[in-house]
Amino acid sequence: MSKTGPIRHARKALLWLGVIFIMLSILMGVGIMTNNASFAPKLALDLEGGTQMILAPQVSGGAPATQEQLDQAVQIIRDRVDGSGVSEAEITTQSGKNVVVSMPGVPDAKTRELIKASANMEFRAVIEADQRVTAVPEDQRTPAKDLPKPTAKPENGSDPNWVDAKLQKEFEAFDCVAEIGKGASVVHDPTKPMVACEPSTATTYILGPVEVPGTDIKDASSGPERNSQGAPTGGWSVNLEFTGPGQAAFRTVTERITPLAPPRNQFAILLDGTVISAPRSQAIIADGRASITGGFTEASAKDLAEQLKYGALPISFTIQSEQQISATLGTDQLRMGLISGIIGLVLVAIYSFFQYRLLGLVTMASLIVAGVLTYQAIILLGWAQNYRLSLAGIAGIIVAIGLTADSFIVYFERVRDELREGRALISAVETGWKRAKRTIIASKAVNLLAAFVLYMVAVGNVKGFAFTLGLTAIADLVVVFLFTHPMLQILAQTKFFGQGHRLSGLDPSLLGAVPLYRGAGQIRRFNQEAPEARGKKNTAAAAEAERRQTIAERRQAAAKTGSTGNADTKESDRG
Amino acid sequence: MANLATWGNELYTGKRSYPFIGKRKIWFLIAGILVLASIILPIAKGGFNLGIEFRGGSEFTISGVAHQDIAPGEQAVSQIAPDSHPSVTNIAANTMRIQTDKLSDEQTVQVAQALADAYGVNKSEVTSTFIGPSWGADVSRQALWGLVVFVVLVTLLMAAYFRTWKMSIAAIIGLFAVVVITIGIYSLSNFEVTPSTIIGFLTILSYSLYDTVVVFDKIRENTHHVFEQKKRTFAELVNLAINQTLVRSINTSVVAVLPVGSILFIGTFMLGAGTLQDLSLALFVGIIVGTLCTVFVQAPLYAAMRMNEPAIRKHDAQVLEQREVSA
């Protein structure tokens, strides 16, 4: 290959690396400018302090929870946790069977109850409705003398006699905004009326006692709305199906409320004490198949149907594992983790210099580039995906130092092999790379596969470990292709490396190249070449080595010169 | 470097050669004994030292303690939960860990307060963990799943890359030896088995195979044109490949072990038990065993599997015949 070929290639590769680096930096800059990202990686709960709970679903009847049920449960728990004022909670499903709730700080008993409680869905009849989301101002509230006084015992769920002075006061003082999310923590007596609001329509209601519990819902689905002739109207409807007892109860309700004046012809569907829908009853539903229509979009109909279908399912959770990690402990572990990382890096550096002399500099520079790329990726993923670095993740990065250096060693050893074959450095770098490339890709594929499998099956913060292992494996591939190899191509052109300076790590004579072997004399030869640079101890050691090796080498040299020569050896090695 | 480089040269040219293939029966025997011992040892010891993730229970960690006496901790727990079998350990400077049987929520709060009083720290320095026994079982089951999925995928990957099933099979058999021996050594250390340990073992799979792929790649290269030369037998070519990659094997495993060793050392002597320690011990042992197994078990196994192929037997006979003629 001509002298300009590798150099041009090297420049191109380095340019690409530069482009990647600049693009990541710009992205980071944008993130930081918009205050959504920061220079420090986001830390996971184990390093920042917080609580992680792993919840096992308990479905009534003992059936395993489906992924859909779990997703719905996650949504419900997220609403509850966010509603109770804890921010930054992460709620995810885990391996399709558990729900993991992670939140900073320590949850109080109430929050814990909130998370464990099963979703509570119920149907209640509407007694009064008022289109507002905040409390009625004090001065506009009904004066004490005008507060309703029930004249008789209420007869059914829609009877205005349920509304007494206390309930009316509560109704007027009800602040929908403040109450959202608290629903699940407040137990509402199913036999008593209650005040609740529907956030989507900004309406506050007085509702009668529970008429149909959510467990009586058999199924719910959404679909295009059809008129009495069965032609689509263009709207969307939610279709409900009740079980046997639900069927009867629902029939009773619709029979009673359909002729009533608004708003008492409405029934409210509550999830965790919040009204998710309050449809008007337009017909008596005797067969247990109800259809809710009016103002739905495809998405909102689907949402409601899912809420009805899964929200009604009485999934409760048991806390399978609850871990509280204080930040104090986390900081300590973080510091020690970083210290061991630095020590590991220094040890790798020392060993690289020992083994590869100034090529060790290339190793270090490559590791630094890999580190920078990994850092940028972590920051960006933290911004985009809320990726947080856990202690296990940091352990993954430290382990990756060694794995990253591995691919350089595979490469360097290949180049050395080529030098041993008697090639000049420039071509040794090229052929060595061609062969090392395959090996590096194949072995990194194994690493990536492992990281991927680990990530998919891993639990808890071990995911972080797998994630960083995978991330660093990719960074390693980028670096070895776009930095290490081009650097070696460029260095091969320099006098220092190209002529195989003794400290370059690529000294052909030291590697036994040209000629491959000349018997015992050879060692003496390169010892004598630069005796001044070697310490007294080294000289002594070399002399000792020489004395020891001479006999064995002479014998072997004698044997070799007889039948097999260097040319033969080479031929077969080249295979 | 001079001596190691010279040594590397001699290994490369074949001037100096270690009989990895020739003595394979000895290596297999040693590996077999180690595997057997690794299975018997944990059984003889009465199982592993399982972490509370597997047993179930409550764990408290107290940071910044005024003193490191064990008695006050035991006393504090016993006052509130008399039958909870507390085990108090000083896991790091200024850090105590108390493990108990499972406590109720109320007891947990009370014990945390009692421990804070006993060790003269603020209550915020006491952290509590409750882990159900099924948690560890879940982790193990997941890990086992991961193992199966990974082994299947990696077998396919290697078979596709090397274009021979025998390399995949040799690699996977060796892999099991690596994992079993590592588990045996881990059991010997009496470290706790935690979910981190399990994950450490899974990571070993990755490293061990990574190392195997590098050596097998050289074997593939050396034996690619095995029938086009009459100088060396198949086994000799494989042996040469192992020798030629020996320096690389040593260098990569040293480089991989250094950072892990640094975590292990710092984890053990400055932090005490925890994620870092469990993970790094499994990795530390696994990397070393993995490298040794590649050289002594996996590569010789591959050679042994192929040596009886008729074509290779025929070729070997030709090579030996020619060698006799020229001698």
mmCIF file of C-alpha atoms in Angstrom, chain A residues 41-249:
data_model
loop_
_atom_site.group_PDB
_atom_site.id
_atom_site.type_symbol
_atom_site.label_atom_id
_atom_site.label_comp_id
_atom_site.label_asym_id
_atom_site.label_seq_id
_atom_site.Cartn_x
_atom_site.Cartn_y
_atom_site.Cartn_z
ATOM 1 C CA PRO A 41 -24.616 12.032 35.439
ATOM 2 C CA LYS A 42 -27.985 11.393 36.990
ATOM 3 C CA LEU A 43 -27.554 9.063 39.897
ATOM 4 C CA ALA A 44 -29.792 6.157 40.620
ATOM 5 C CA LEU A 45 -31.549 5.783 43.909
ATOM 6 C CA ASP A 46 -28.821 3.651 45.402
ATOM 7 C CA LEU A 47 -26.378 6.527 45.089
ATOM 8 C CA GLU A 48 -28.780 9.342 45.689
ATOM 9 C CA GLY A 49 -30.856 7.779 48.387
ATOM 10 C CA GLY A 50 -34.395 6.655 48.146
ATOM 11 C CA THR A 51 -36.669 3.685 48.222
ATOM 12 C CA GLN A 52 -37.217 0.911 45.801
ATOM 13 C CA MET A 53 -40.153 -1.393 46.247
ATOM 14 C CA ILE A 54 -40.785 -4.477 44.244
ATOM 15 C CA LEU A 55 -44.458 -5.334 44.243
ATOM 16 C CA ALA A 56 -45.918 -8.688 43.410
ATOM 17 C CA PRO A 57 -49.455 -8.502 42.039
ATOM 18 C CA GLN A 58 -52.191 -10.406 43.806
ATOM 19 C CA VAL A 59 -55.009 -11.129 41.437
ATOM 20 C CA SER A 60 -58.142 -12.463 43.012
ATOM 21 C CA GLY A 61 -58.515 -16.104 42.106
ATOM 22 C CA GLY A 62 -54.759 -16.593 41.960
ATOM 23 C CA ALA A 63 -54.397 -16.179 38.204
ATOM 24 C CA PRO A 64 -51.167 -14.564 37.071
ATOM 25 C CA ALA A 65 -51.465 -10.940 36.064
ATOM 26 C CA THR A 66 -51.227 -10.241 32.373
ATOM 27 C CA GLN A 67 -48.900 -7.621 30.930
ATOM 28 C CA GLU A 68 -51.920 -5.450 30.125
ATOM 29 C CA GLN A 69 -53.143 -5.642 33.689
ATOM 30 C CA LEU A 70 -49.682 -4.746 34.908
ATOM 31 C CA ASP A 71 -49.422 -1.795 32.554
ATOM 32 C CA GLN A 72 -52.763 -0.583 33.795
ATOM 33 C CA ALA A 73 -51.627 -1.115 37.375
ATOM 34 C CA VAL A 74 -48.499 0.921 36.689
ATOM 35 C CA GLN A 75 -50.645 3.727 35.359
ATOM 36 C CA ILE A 76 -52.892 3.615 38.410
ATOM 37 C CA ILE A 77 -49.986 3.519 40.865
ATOM 38 C CA ARG A 78 -48.254 6.346 39.013
ATOM 39 C CA ASP A 79 -51.380 8.485 39.311
ATOM 40 C CA ARG A 80 -51.594 7.733 42.987
ATOM 41 C CA VAL A 81 -47.932 8.334 43.756
ATOM 42 C CA ASP A 82 -47.773 11.538 41.733
ATOM 43 C CA GLY A 83 -51.005 12.647 43.355
ATOM 44 C CA SER A 84 -49.615 12.150 46.821
ATOM 45 C CA GLY A 85 -46.914 14.683 46.094
ATOM 46 C CA VAL A 86 -43.801 12.533 45.694
ATOM 47 C CA SER A 87 -42.021 13.594 42.563
ATOM 48 C CA GLU A 88 -39.546 11.705 40.390
ATOM 49 C CA ALA A 89 -41.057 8.351 41.150
ATOM 50 C CA GLU A 90 -40.205 5.687 38.633
ATOM 51 C CA ILE A 91 -42.788 3.003 38.232
ATOM 52 C CA THR A 92 -42.097 0.203 35.856
ATOM 53 C CA THR A 93 -43.067 -3.370 35.283
ATOM 54 C CA GLN A 94 -40.359 -5.911 35.668
ATOM 55 C CA SER A 95 -39.985 -9.027 33.597
ATOM 56 C CA GLY A 96 -43.712 -9.074 33.001
ATOM 57 C CA LYS A 97 -44.691 -10.030 36.501
ATOM 58 C CA ASN A 98 -43.715 -7.475 39.081
ATOM 59 C CA VAL A 99 -44.133 -3.759 39.468
ATOM 60 C CA VAL A 100 -41.142 -1.781 40.644
ATOM 61 C CA VAL A 101 -41.690 1.512 42.379
ATOM 62 C CA SER A 102 -38.610 3.600 42.949
ATOM 63 C CA MET A 103 -38.755 6.942 44.581
ATOM 64 C CA PRO A 104 -36.392 9.265 46.331
ATOM 65 C CA GLY A 105 -36.818 9.545 50.061
ATOM 66 C CA VAL A 106 -38.679 7.228 52.355
ATOM 67 C CA PRO A 107 -42.362 6.679 51.721
ATOM 68 C CA ASP A 108 -44.638 7.115 54.728
ATOM 69 C CA ALA A 109 -47.129 4.478 55.752
ATOM 70 C CA LYS A 110 -49.862 6.274 53.823
ATOM 71 C CA THR A 111 -47.933 6.239 50.552
ATOM 72 C CA ARG A 112 -47.149 2.602 51.085
ATOM 73 C CA GLU A 113 -50.816 1.801 51.604
ATOM 74 C CA LEU A 114 -51.613 3.802 48.537
ATOM 75 C CA ILE A 115 -49.260 1.749 46.439
ATOM 76 C CA LYS A 116 -50.367 -1.588 47.797
ATOM 77 C CA ALA A 117 -54.084 -0.928 47.588
ATOM 78 C CA SER A 118 -56.019 -2.470 44.755
ATOM 79 C CA ALA A 119 -57.687 -0.195 42.275
ATOM 80 C CA ASN A 120 -61.190 0.471 43.417
ATOM 81 C CA MET A 121 -63.835 0.981 40.797
ATOM 82 C CA GLU A 122 -67.475 1.594 41.517
ATOM 83 C CA PHE A 123 -70.675 2.918 39.981
ATOM 84 C CA ARG A 124 -72.723 5.475 41.879
ATOM 85 C CA ALA A 125 -75.776 7.475 40.907
ATOM 86 C CA VAL A 126 -75.457 11.256 40.599
ATOM 87 C CA ILE A 127 -77.526 13.350 43.001
ATOM 88 C CA GLU A 128 -76.114 16.804 42.408
ATOM 89 C CA ALA A 129 -73.607 18.197 39.916
ATOM 90 C CA ASP A 130 -71.790 21.490 39.708
ATOM 91 C CA GLN A 131 -69.419 22.534 36.965
ATOM 92 C CA ARG A 132 -66.399 23.674 38.935
ATOM 93 C CA VAL A 133 -63.067 22.316 40.057
ATOM 94 C CA THR A 134 -62.330 24.487 43.053
ATOM 95 C CA ALA A 135 -64.231 25.114 46.253
ATOM 96 C CA VAL A 136 -67.105 27.555 46.219
ATOM 97 C CA PRO A 137 -65.840 30.860 47.692
ATOM 98 C CA GLU A 138 -66.745 31.191 51.363
ATOM 99 C CA ASP A 139 -69.083 34.144 50.822
ATOM 100 C CA GLN A 140 -71.119 32.384 48.139
ATOM 101 C CA ARG A 141 -71.772 29.221 50.090
ATOM 102 C CA THR A 142 -75.233 28.308 51.239
ATOM 103 C CA PRO A 143 -75.972 30.034 54.582
ATOM 104 C CA ALA A 144 -76.386 27.685 57.531
ATOM 105 C CA LYS A 145 -80.143 28.257 57.749
ATOM 106 C CA ASP A 146 -80.701 27.237 54.142
ATOM 107 C CA LEU A 147 -78.712 23.998 54.332
ATOM 108 C CA PRO A 148 -80.859 21.043 53.328
ATOM 109 C CA LYS A 149 -82.609 19.075 56.022
ATOM 110 C CA PRO A 150 -83.594 15.605 54.828
ATOM 111 C CA THR A 151 -87.307 15.070 55.346
ATOM 112 C CA ALA A 152 -87.272 11.311 55.103
ATOM 113 C CA LYS A 153 -84.959 8.349 55.000
ATOM 114 C CA PRO A 154 -83.480 8.051 51.463
ATOM 115 C CA GLU A 155 -85.195 5.334 49.473
ATOM 116 C CA ASN A 156 -82.684 4.691 46.724
ATOM 117 C CA GLY A 157 -79.283 5.750 45.441
ATOM 118 C CA SER A 158 -80.612 8.831 43.666
ATOM 119 C CA ASP A 159 -82.743 10.146 46.507
ATOM 120 C CA PRO A 160 -81.978 13.834 47.330
ATOM 121 C CA ASN A 161 -82.708 12.942 50.943
ATOM 122 C CA TRP A 162 -79.121 11.670 51.117
ATOM 123 C CA VAL A 163 -77.941 15.270 51.038
ATOM 124 C CA ASP A 164 -77.816 16.629 54.547
ATOM 125 C CA ALA A 165 -76.210 19.787 55.888
ATOM 126 C CA LYS A 166 -72.851 18.107 56.419
ATOM 127 C CA LEU A 167 -72.703 16.684 52.908
ATOM 128 C CA GLN A 168 -73.780 19.977 51.341
ATOM 129 C CA LYS A 169 -71.024 21.798 53.220
ATOM 130 C CA GLU A 170 -68.492 19.227 52.116
ATOM 131 C CA PHE A 171 -69.731 19.538 48.535
ATOM 132 C CA GLU A 172 -69.294 23.302 48.485
ATOM 133 C CA ALA A 173 -65.908 23.175 50.161
ATOM 134 C CA PHE A 174 -64.676 20.434 47.799
ATOM 135 C CA ASP A 175 -61.575 21.438 45.896
ATOM 136 C CA CYS A 176 -61.137 19.068 42.962
ATOM 137 C CA VAL A 177 -57.576 20.153 42.169
ATOM 138 C CA ALA A 178 -56.396 19.446 45.689
ATOM 139 C CA GLU A 179 -58.193 16.124 45.928
ATOM 140 C CA ILE A 180 -56.919 14.428 42.791
ATOM 141 C CA GLY A 181 -54.842 11.394 43.585
ATOM 142 C CA LYS A 182 -55.879 11.264 47.199
ATOM 143 C CA GLY A 183 -58.804 9.099 46.262
ATOM 144 C CA ALA A 184 -57.241 5.762 47.013
ATOM 145 C CA SER A 185 -56.005 6.752 50.434
ATOM 146 C CA VAL A 186 -59.437 7.830 51.609
ATOM 147 C CA VAL A 187 -61.787 4.980 52.238
ATOM 148 C CA HIS A 188 -65.303 5.782 51.127
ATOM 149 C CA ASP A 189 -68.044 3.781 52.702
ATOM 150 C CA PRO A 190 -69.827 2.079 49.804
ATOM 151 C CA THR A 191 -73.150 2.370 51.644
ATOM 152 C CA LYS A 192 -72.866 6.149 52.124
ATOM 153 C CA PRO A 193 -73.036 9.049 49.690
ATOM 154 C CA MET A 194 -69.865 10.936 48.807
ATOM 155 C CA VAL A 195 -68.480 13.994 47.052
ATOM 156 C CA ALA A 196 -66.208 13.479 44.071
ATOM 157 C CA CYS A 197 -65.125 15.262 40.932
ATOM 158 C CA GLU A 198 -64.473 14.447 37.325
ATOM 159 C CA PRO A 199 -61.294 16.268 36.287
ATOM 160 C CA SER A 200 -61.816 15.838 32.540
ATOM 161 C CA THR A 201 -65.115 17.747 32.533
ATOM 162 C CA ALA A 202 -64.355 19.876 35.590
ATOM 163 C CA THR A 203 -67.486 18.823 37.398
ATOM 164 C CA THR A 204 -68.013 18.151 41.076
ATOM 165 C CA TYR A 205 -70.726 15.738 42.116
ATOM 166 C CA ILE A 206 -72.667 14.500 45.092
ATOM 167 C CA LEU A 207 -73.041 10.793 44.556
ATOM 168 C CA GLY A 208 -75.252 8.195 46.137
ATOM 169 C CA PRO A 209 -74.022 4.910 47.606
ATOM 170 C CA VAL A 210 -72.362 2.280 45.425
ATOM 171 C CA GLU A 211 -74.857 0.630 43.113
ATOM 172 C CA VAL A 212 -72.568 -1.671 41.159
ATOM 173 C CA PRO A 213 -69.014 -2.541 42.220
ATOM 174 C CA GLY A 214 -66.315 -2.587 39.530
ATOM 175 C CA THR A 215 -65.760 -6.285 40.057
ATOM 176 C CA ASP A 216 -69.120 -6.841 38.368
ATOM 177 C CA ILE A 217 -67.719 -5.636 35.060
ATOM 178 C CA LYS A 218 -67.089 -8.602 32.845
ATOM 179 C CA ASP A 219 -65.504 -6.864 29.918
ATOM 180 C CA ALA A 220 -65.151 -3.492 28.289
ATOM 181 C CA SER A 221 -64.158 -2.488 24.807
ATOM 182 C CA SER A 222 -64.240 0.521 22.552
ATOM 183 C CA GLY A 223 -65.458 0.825 19.009
ATOM 184 C CA PRO A 224 -67.068 3.123 16.476
ATOM 185 C CA GLU A 225 -70.469 4.361 17.569
ATOM 186 C CA ARG A 226 -73.455 3.098 15.587
ATOM 187 C CA ASN A 227 -76.983 4.442 15.374
ATOM 188 C CA SER A 228 -80.130 2.334 15.739
ATOM 189 C CA GLN A 229 -79.812 1.193 12.112
ATOM 190 C CA GLY A 230 -76.300 -0.007 12.800
ATOM 191 C CA ALA A 231 -74.632 2.623 10.602
ATOM 192 C CA PRO A 232 -71.532 4.282 11.996
ATOM 193 C CA THR A 233 -72.112 7.795 13.268
ATOM 194 C CA GLY A 234 -68.475 8.786 13.163
ATOM 195 C CA GLY A 235 -68.226 8.935 16.935
ATOM 196 C CA TRP A 236 -66.751 6.450 19.356
ATOM 197 C CA SER A 237 -68.371 4.469 22.095
ATOM 198 C CA VAL A 238 -67.315 2.384 25.034
ATOM 199 C CA ASN A 239 -69.078 -0.927 25.405
ATOM 200 C CA LEU A 240 -69.552 -2.489 28.777
ATOM 201 C CA GLU A 241 -70.584 -5.946 29.731
ATOM 202 C CA PHE A 242 -71.659 -6.921 33.221
ATOM 203 C CA THR A 243 -71.598 -10.228 34.996
ATOM 204 C CA GLY A 244 -74.806 -11.819 36.316
ATOM 205 C CA PRO A 245 -75.199 -9.863 39.552
ATOM 206 C CA GLY A 246 -73.945 -6.725 37.839
ATOM 207 C CA GLN A 247 -76.509 -7.190 35.132
ATOM 208 C CA ALA A 248 -79.388 -7.160 37.609
ATOM 209 C CA ALA A 249 -77.991 -4.257 39.592
#
